[in-house]
Coordinates of C-alpha atoms and ligand atoms in Angstrom, one line a residue:
M9 CA 65.6 98.2 133.0
T10 CA 64.2 94.7 132.5
T11 CA 64.4 94.3 128.8
P12 CA 65.7 96.6 126.0
D13 CA 62.0 97.0 125.0
V14 CA 61.0 98.7 128.3
E15 CA 61.7 102.3 128.9
F16 CA 61.2 104.5 132.0
R17 CA 60.9 108.1 130.8
P18 CA 60.7 111.0 133.1
L19 CA 57.4 112.8 132.5
A20 CA 57.8 116.4 131.6
L21 CA 54.7 118.3 132.5
P22 CA 53.3 120.5 129.7
E23 CA 52.0 124.0 130.4
S24 CA 48.5 122.8 129.5
V25 CA 46.8 119.7 128.0
D26 CA 46.6 121.6 124.7
S27 CA 50.4 122.3 124.5
P28 CA 52.2 120.5 121.6
D29 CA 54.3 118.6 124.1
A30 CA 51.3 117.2 126.1
G31 CA 51.4 113.8 124.4
D32 CA 53.1 111.8 127.2
L33 CA 50.8 113.4 129.8
L34 CA 47.7 112.5 127.9
E35 CA 48.9 108.9 127.4
M36 CA 49.8 108.6 131.1
V37 CA 46.4 109.8 132.2
H38 CA 44.7 107.4 129.8
V39 CA 46.7 104.4 131.1
R40 CA 46.2 105.6 134.8
N41 CA 42.4 105.5 134.3
L42 CA 42.6 102.1 132.6
V43 CA 44.7 100.7 135.5
Y44 CA 42.1 101.9 138.0
R45 CA 39.3 100.4 136.0
E46 CA 41.1 97.1 135.8
I47 CA 41.6 97.0 139.6
T48 CA 38.2 98.4 140.8
G49 CA 35.8 97.5 137.9
H50 CA 34.5 101.0 137.8
D51 CA 35.5 104.6 136.7
D52 CA 34.9 106.5 139.9
D53 CA 38.7 107.2 140.2
A54 CA 39.0 108.3 136.6
M55 CA 40.2 111.9 136.1
P56 CA 40.4 114.0 132.9
A57 CA 44.0 115.1 132.1
D58 CA 43.4 118.8 132.5
E59 CA 42.0 118.2 136.1
L60 CA 44.8 115.9 137.1
L61 CA 47.6 118.1 135.8
P62 CA 47.7 120.7 138.7
H63 CA 47.8 117.8 141.2
L64 CA 51.0 116.5 139.5
R65 CA 53.0 119.7 139.7
S66 CA 55.7 120.2 142.3
S67 CA 55.3 123.2 144.6
E68 CA 57.3 124.8 147.4
Y69 CA 55.7 122.2 149.7
E70 CA 56.3 119.0 147.8
T71 CA 58.5 117.7 145.0
R72 CA 56.5 115.4 142.7
K73 CA 58.3 113.2 140.2
M74 CA 56.8 110.9 137.6
W75 CA 58.0 108.5 135.0
I76 CA 56.0 106.8 132.3
V77 CA 56.7 103.1 131.5
L78 CA 56.8 102.3 127.8
E79 CA 57.1 98.9 126.2
H80 CA 57.9 98.9 122.5
G81 CA 57.2 102.7 122.7
R82 CA 53.6 102.2 124.1
V83 CA 52.7 103.5 127.5
I84 CA 51.9 100.6 129.9
G85 CA 52.1 102.3 133.2
R86 CA 53.6 105.0 135.4
V87 CA 55.8 105.4 138.4
G88 CA 55.5 108.3 140.8
V89 CA 57.4 109.6 143.9
D90 CA 56.3 112.5 146.1
L91 CA 58.8 114.1 148.5
P92 CA 57.3 116.4 151.1
L93 CA 59.5 119.4 151.7
E94 CA 58.9 119.9 155.4
E95 CA 62.1 120.7 157.3
G96 CA 64.0 117.4 157.9
S97 CA 61.5 115.2 156.1
K98 CA 62.5 111.5 155.9
V99 CA 59.5 110.3 154.1
A100 CA 58.7 109.5 150.5
F101 CA 55.3 108.4 149.0
W102 CA 55.3 106.4 145.8
L103 CA 53.2 104.4 143.4
I104 CA 53.8 102.0 140.6
E105 CA 50.8 101.3 138.4
L106 CA 51.0 98.9 135.4
L107 CA 48.4 97.6 133.0
R108 CA 47.5 94.0 134.0
E109 CA 49.0 92.7 130.7
A110 CA 52.4 93.8 132.0
W111 CA 52.3 92.2 135.4
G112 CA 54.6 89.4 136.5
R113 CA 57.5 90.1 134.1
G114 CA 59.8 92.0 136.4
I115 CA 58.7 95.4 135.1
G116 CA 57.3 96.5 138.5
S117 CA 60.6 95.4 140.2
A118 CA 62.6 97.4 137.7
A119 CA 60.4 100.4 138.4
Y120 CA 60.8 99.9 142.1
E121 CA 64.6 100.2 141.8
I122 CA 64.1 103.7 140.4
V123 CA 61.8 104.6 143.3
E124 CA 64.2 103.4 145.9
S125 CA 67.3 105.0 144.4
Y126 CA 65.5 108.3 143.9
A127 CA 64.4 108.2 147.5
R128 CA 67.9 107.5 148.7
E129 CA 69.4 110.2 146.5
N130 CA 67.1 112.6 148.2
G131 CA 67.9 111.5 151.7
R132 CA 64.6 109.8 152.4
S133 CA 64.5 106.6 154.5
V134 CA 60.8 106.0 155.2
L135 CA 59.1 104.8 152.0
Q136 CA 55.3 104.5 152.0
S137 CA 52.7 103.4 149.5
W138 CA 49.1 102.4 149.2
A139 CA 47.4 99.9 147.0
Q140 CA 43.9 98.6 146.6
H141 CA 43.6 94.8 147.3
P142 CA 40.3 93.6 145.7
T143 CA 38.4 90.9 147.5
A144 CA 39.8 87.4 146.7
D145 CA 40.0 84.0 148.2
G146 CA 43.1 82.5 149.7
P147 CA 45.6 83.5 152.4
R148 CA 45.0 86.9 154.2
L149 CA 47.3 89.5 155.8
T150 CA 46.5 91.6 158.8
P151 CA 48.3 94.7 160.0
P152 CA 49.7 95.2 163.6
T153 CA 46.6 97.4 164.4
G154 CA 44.5 94.2 164.4
F155 CA 41.8 96.0 162.3
G156 CA 40.9 94.7 158.9
E157 CA 42.6 92.3 156.5
I158 CA 43.5 92.0 152.8
P159 CA 44.1 89.0 150.5
E160 CA 47.8 88.2 150.0
D161 CA 47.4 89.1 146.3
H162 CA 49.9 90.0 143.6
A163 CA 50.4 93.6 144.8
A164 CA 50.8 92.4 148.4
R165 CA 53.4 89.8 147.4
F166 CA 55.2 92.5 145.5
Y167 CA 55.4 94.8 148.5
L168 CA 56.5 91.9 150.8
R169 CA 59.2 90.8 148.3
H170 CA 60.6 94.3 148.3
G171 CA 60.9 94.5 152.1
Y172 CA 57.6 96.3 153.0
S173 CA 55.3 95.6 155.9
L174 CA 51.6 96.1 156.0
E175 CA 50.9 98.7 158.6
Q176 CA 47.2 99.7 158.2
I177 CA 44.0 98.9 156.4
E178 CA 42.0 101.7 154.9
R179 CA 38.4 101.3 154.1
E180 CA 36.9 102.9 151.0
S181 CA 33.2 103.6 151.4
A182 CA 30.4 105.0 149.2
F183 CA 27.3 107.0 150.1
D184 CA 24.4 106.9 147.6
L185 CA 23.5 110.5 146.8
L186 CA 20.5 109.4 144.8
A187 CA 18.8 107.5 147.7
G188 CA 16.9 108.8 150.7
F189 CA 18.4 111.5 153.0
G190 CA 16.3 110.6 156.0
A191 CA 19.2 109.4 158.1
V192 CA 21.3 112.4 157.2
E193 CA 18.5 114.8 158.1
S194 CA 17.8 113.2 161.5
L195 CA 21.5 112.9 162.3
L196 CA 21.9 116.6 161.5
A197 CA 19.1 117.6 163.8
Q198 CA 20.7 115.5 166.6
A199 CA 24.1 117.0 166.0
E200 CA 22.7 120.6 166.0
A201 CA 21.0 119.9 169.3
A202 CA 24.3 118.7 170.8
S203 CA 26.4 121.6 169.5
S204 CA 24.5 124.8 170.4
D205 CA 27.9 126.6 171.1
Y206 CA 28.8 126.2 167.4
R207 CA 27.5 127.4 164.1
V208 CA 27.9 125.9 160.6
L209 CA 29.8 127.9 158.0
Q210 CA 30.3 127.0 154.4
W211 CA 32.3 128.2 151.5
F212 CA 33.6 127.1 148.1
A213 CA 37.3 127.4 147.2
P214 CA 38.9 129.9 146.9
T215 CA 38.6 130.2 150.6
P216 CA 37.4 133.6 151.8
A217 CA 40.2 135.6 153.5
E218 CA 38.4 135.7 156.8
Y219 CA 38.5 131.9 157.1
A220 CA 42.0 131.2 155.7
D221 CA 43.9 131.2 159.0
G222 CA 41.4 129.0 160.8
Y223 CA 41.2 126.6 157.8
A224 CA 45.0 126.5 157.6
W225 CA 45.3 125.5 161.2
M226 CA 42.8 122.7 160.8
K227 CA 44.6 121.5 157.6
S228 CA 47.8 121.4 159.6
R229 CA 46.2 119.1 162.2
M230 CA 45.1 116.6 159.5
A231 CA 48.7 115.2 159.2
T232 CA 49.1 114.8 163.0
D233 CA 45.6 114.0 164.3
A234 CA 44.2 111.4 161.9
P235 CA 44.9 107.8 163.0
A236 CA 48.1 106.8 161.1
A237 CA 49.1 103.5 162.9
A238 CA 52.9 103.2 162.1
M239 CA 52.7 105.2 158.9
E240 CA 54.7 108.3 159.2
F241 CA 53.7 111.8 158.3
D242 CA 55.5 115.1 158.7
E243 CA 54.1 117.8 160.9
E244 CA 52.9 120.3 158.2
T245 CA 52.9 124.1 158.4
W246 CA 50.0 125.7 156.7
D247 CA 49.2 129.4 156.3
A248 CA 47.0 131.5 154.0
A249 CA 49.5 131.2 151.1
R250 CA 49.4 127.4 151.3
I251 CA 45.6 127.4 151.4
A252 CA 45.6 129.6 148.3
E253 CA 47.9 127.2 146.5
H254 CA 45.8 124.2 147.6
D255 CA 42.6 125.8 146.5
A256 CA 44.0 126.9 143.1
R257 CA 44.7 123.2 142.2
Y258 CA 40.9 122.7 142.2
T259 CA 39.6 126.1 141.0
D260 CA 42.1 126.5 138.2
V261 CA 40.6 123.5 136.4
G262 CA 37.0 124.0 137.2
Q263 CA 36.7 121.5 140.1
T264 CA 34.3 122.4 142.9
L265 CA 35.6 122.2 146.5
Q266 CA 33.0 122.8 149.2
V267 CA 34.2 123.3 152.8
T268 CA 31.7 122.9 155.6
A269 CA 33.1 124.1 159.0
A270 CA 31.9 124.4 162.6
Q271 CA 32.8 127.7 164.3
H272 CA 32.8 128.1 168.1
I273 CA 30.5 131.1 168.5
A274 CA 32.0 132.6 171.6
T275 CA 35.6 132.7 170.3
G276 CA 35.1 132.6 166.5
E277 CA 37.5 129.7 166.3
L278 CA 37.0 127.2 163.4
C279 CA 37.0 123.8 165.1
A280 CA 35.8 121.2 162.6
F281 CA 35.6 120.8 158.8
N282 CA 34.6 118.5 156.0
E283 CA 35.6 118.8 152.3
L284 CA 33.6 117.5 149.2
V285 CA 35.0 117.7 145.7
V286 CA 33.6 117.1 142.2
G287 CA 35.1 117.5 138.8
K288 CA 33.9 119.7 136.0
D289 CA 31.6 116.9 135.0
R290 CA 29.1 116.9 137.8
T291 CA 27.6 113.6 136.8
T292 CA 30.6 111.8 138.1
A293 CA 31.3 110.5 141.6
S294 CA 32.1 113.0 144.3
H295 CA 35.0 112.6 146.7
Q296 CA 35.1 113.4 150.3
E297 CA 38.6 114.7 151.2
D298 CA 39.5 115.8 154.7
T299 CA 37.3 115.7 157.7
L300 CA 38.6 116.7 161.1
V301 CA 37.4 117.8 164.5
L302 CA 40.1 119.6 166.5
K303 CA 41.0 117.6 169.7
D304 CA 39.7 120.2 172.2
H305 CA 36.3 120.3 170.5
R306 CA 35.6 116.6 170.3
G307 CA 32.5 115.1 171.9
H308 CA 30.0 117.7 170.6
K309 CA 28.9 115.8 167.5
L310 CA 30.8 118.3 165.3
G311 CA 32.0 115.5 163.0
T312 CA 28.3 114.5 162.3
L313 CA 27.4 118.2 162.1
V314 CA 29.8 119.1 159.3
K315 CA 29.4 115.9 157.4
C316 CA 25.6 116.0 157.3
A317 CA 25.4 119.7 156.7
G318 CA 27.9 119.2 153.9
L319 CA 26.0 116.4 152.3
I320 CA 22.7 118.2 152.3
S321 CA 24.0 121.2 150.5
W322 CA 26.1 119.0 148.2
R323 CA 23.0 117.1 147.0
A324 CA 21.4 120.4 146.0
L325 CA 24.5 121.6 144.3
V326 CA 25.3 118.4 142.3
P327 CA 22.0 116.5 142.0
D328 CA 23.5 114.3 139.2
S329 CA 26.6 113.1 141.1
P330 CA 25.7 109.5 142.0
R331 CA 27.7 108.9 145.1
V332 CA 30.4 110.2 147.5
I333 CA 33.5 108.2 148.0
T334 CA 35.5 108.4 151.2
Y335 CA 38.5 106.7 152.9
N336 CA 39.0 105.9 156.6
A337 CA 41.4 104.0 158.7
E338 CA 39.8 100.7 159.6
E339 CA 40.6 101.3 163.3
N340 CA 39.0 104.8 163.2
R341 CA 35.9 103.7 165.0
P342 CA 34.6 107.2 165.9
M343 CA 34.7 108.3 162.2
L344 CA 33.4 104.9 160.9
D345 CA 30.5 105.1 163.4
I346 CA 29.5 108.5 161.9
N347 CA 29.9 107.3 158.3
E348 CA 28.0 104.1 158.9
A349 CA 25.1 105.9 160.6
I350 CA 24.9 108.3 157.6
G351 CA 24.7 105.4 155.2
F352 CA 28.3 105.0 153.8
A353 CA 28.9 101.3 153.0
P354 CA 32.3 99.7 152.4
I355 CA 33.2 99.0 148.8
A356 CA 37.0 98.2 149.0
Y357 CA 40.0 97.9 151.2
N358 CA 43.5 99.4 150.7
G359 CA 46.7 98.4 152.3
A360 CA 49.1 101.0 153.7
W361 CA 52.7 99.7 153.3
K362 CA 56.0 101.0 154.7
K363 CA 59.7 100.2 154.5
V364 CA 62.5 101.8 156.5
L365 CA 65.7 101.9 154.5
S366 CA 68.9 101.1 156.4
Ligands
LIG422 C1 52.1 95.7 142.0 C2 52.8 95.8 140.6 C3 53.4 97.2 140.5 C4 53.8 94.7 140.4 O1 54.4 94.8 139.2 P1 55.0 93.5 138.4 O2 55.7 94.0 137.2 O3 53.8 92.6 138.2 O4 56.0 92.9 139.4 P2 57.2 92.0 139.1 O5 57.0 91.3 137.8 O6 58.5 92.8 139.2 O7 57.2 91.0 140.3 C5 56.0 90.2 140.5 C6 56.2 88.8 140.3 O8 56.8 88.5 139.0 C7 58.0 87.7 139.2 N1 59.0 88.1 138.2 C8 59.9 89.1 138.4 N2 60.7 89.1 137.3 C9 60.2 88.3 136.4 C10 60.5 87.9 135.1 N3 61.5 88.5 134.4 N4 59.8 87.0 134.5 C11 58.7 86.5 135.1 N5 58.4 86.7 136.4 C12 59.1 87.7 137.0 C13 58.5 88.1 140.6 O9 59.2 87.0 141.1 C14 57.2 88.2 141.3 O10 56.7 86.9 141.7 P3 55.9 86.7 143.1 O11 54.5 87.3 142.8 O12 55.8 85.2 143.2 O13 56.6 87.4 144.2 C15 51.7 95.6 139.5 O14 51.0 94.4 139.7 C16 50.7 96.7 139.4 O15 50.8 97.7 138.7 N6 49.5 96.6 140.2 C17 48.4 97.5 140.2 C18 48.8 98.8 141.0 C19 49.3 98.5 142.4 O16 48.7 97.8 143.1 N7 50.5 99.0 142.7 C20 51.1 98.8 143.9 C21 52.1 99.9 144.2 S1 51.4 101.5 144.2

């Protein structure tokens, strides 16, 4: 603890946002949304408390721990650590987010001590974290992948000072849902012509029982098949029960999750998928979550197929959502080629940071 006026208080999650003990949660979410606005200049990452709550809860697959940071009793930030519960996991994922007025006074460093000791106590040695690094002049940092760069800003210096290395750059892109869909429609036609052995399937969470096993297998490949540079992810085991738990985090609070998949007609195997999500307020930005084509089925334009088919039905479903936000590794040329052709344009760059504890 840096000063007697600063407190790190474990966040106890209430049953619901209407519970009498929901005060800390509500303050945390308010500050979270302000922090993102200060960094990005927009509210596309804002979440209402009731929709965020299920994503904060621990499950049999992951322990999620959070502290609120208070100064003179007022919430000024939060600290979070996620511990995946895969067998033998060594990794921990963390965040520290402070209002700008609180930066540069050692509060982040004090929060970081909590992160590192919590990770050590739980036997984790590979600590990883992401931050947005808004465009700025001055010295730059590049990761070992050789793709992308970020300014050596306050957050970057914070990571370096605490022994982290920059491993990967992630590009955040936006697609304007209110502009023309000409490119999407012609790309979809080309992809359909190149994928005659496949059909497009679509559903909304909760996933229909007939697709749960196929979807679970594809979700399990997400952790191993997406380009991760030197960032480390556990091999994940997914089954129908884990899909149900995953889906409920969206459906329980009125979020809409659309899954567009490609099915190999001859075998019935699900081979590619794309996810789009919007909150209860469908006038807010949509988020593209996972997209993947299984390795054995690459080269048939299935990535373009599921993305374009997904966007076309999405526009009809949420005509007032202004854009779709997506994140891709800067070295993931095959995926960036598809996104750029569709009309996604870069809006920001994130650094992926890692430290291995001795
Ligand atoms: C990144 C972040 C967590 C850093 O927190 P912080 O409280 O500003 O960090 P600290 O004050 O501990 O350290 C930052 C600087 O303040 C200096 N400092 C540390 N203690 C200090 C003190 N008591 N008084 C004055 N300065 C101090 C440090 O030397 C450091 O200087 P440097 O930039 O030259 O290396 C904070 O800026 C933030 O919330 N950013 C937005 C979210 C984000 O990007 N998070 C990244 C992790 S997810």
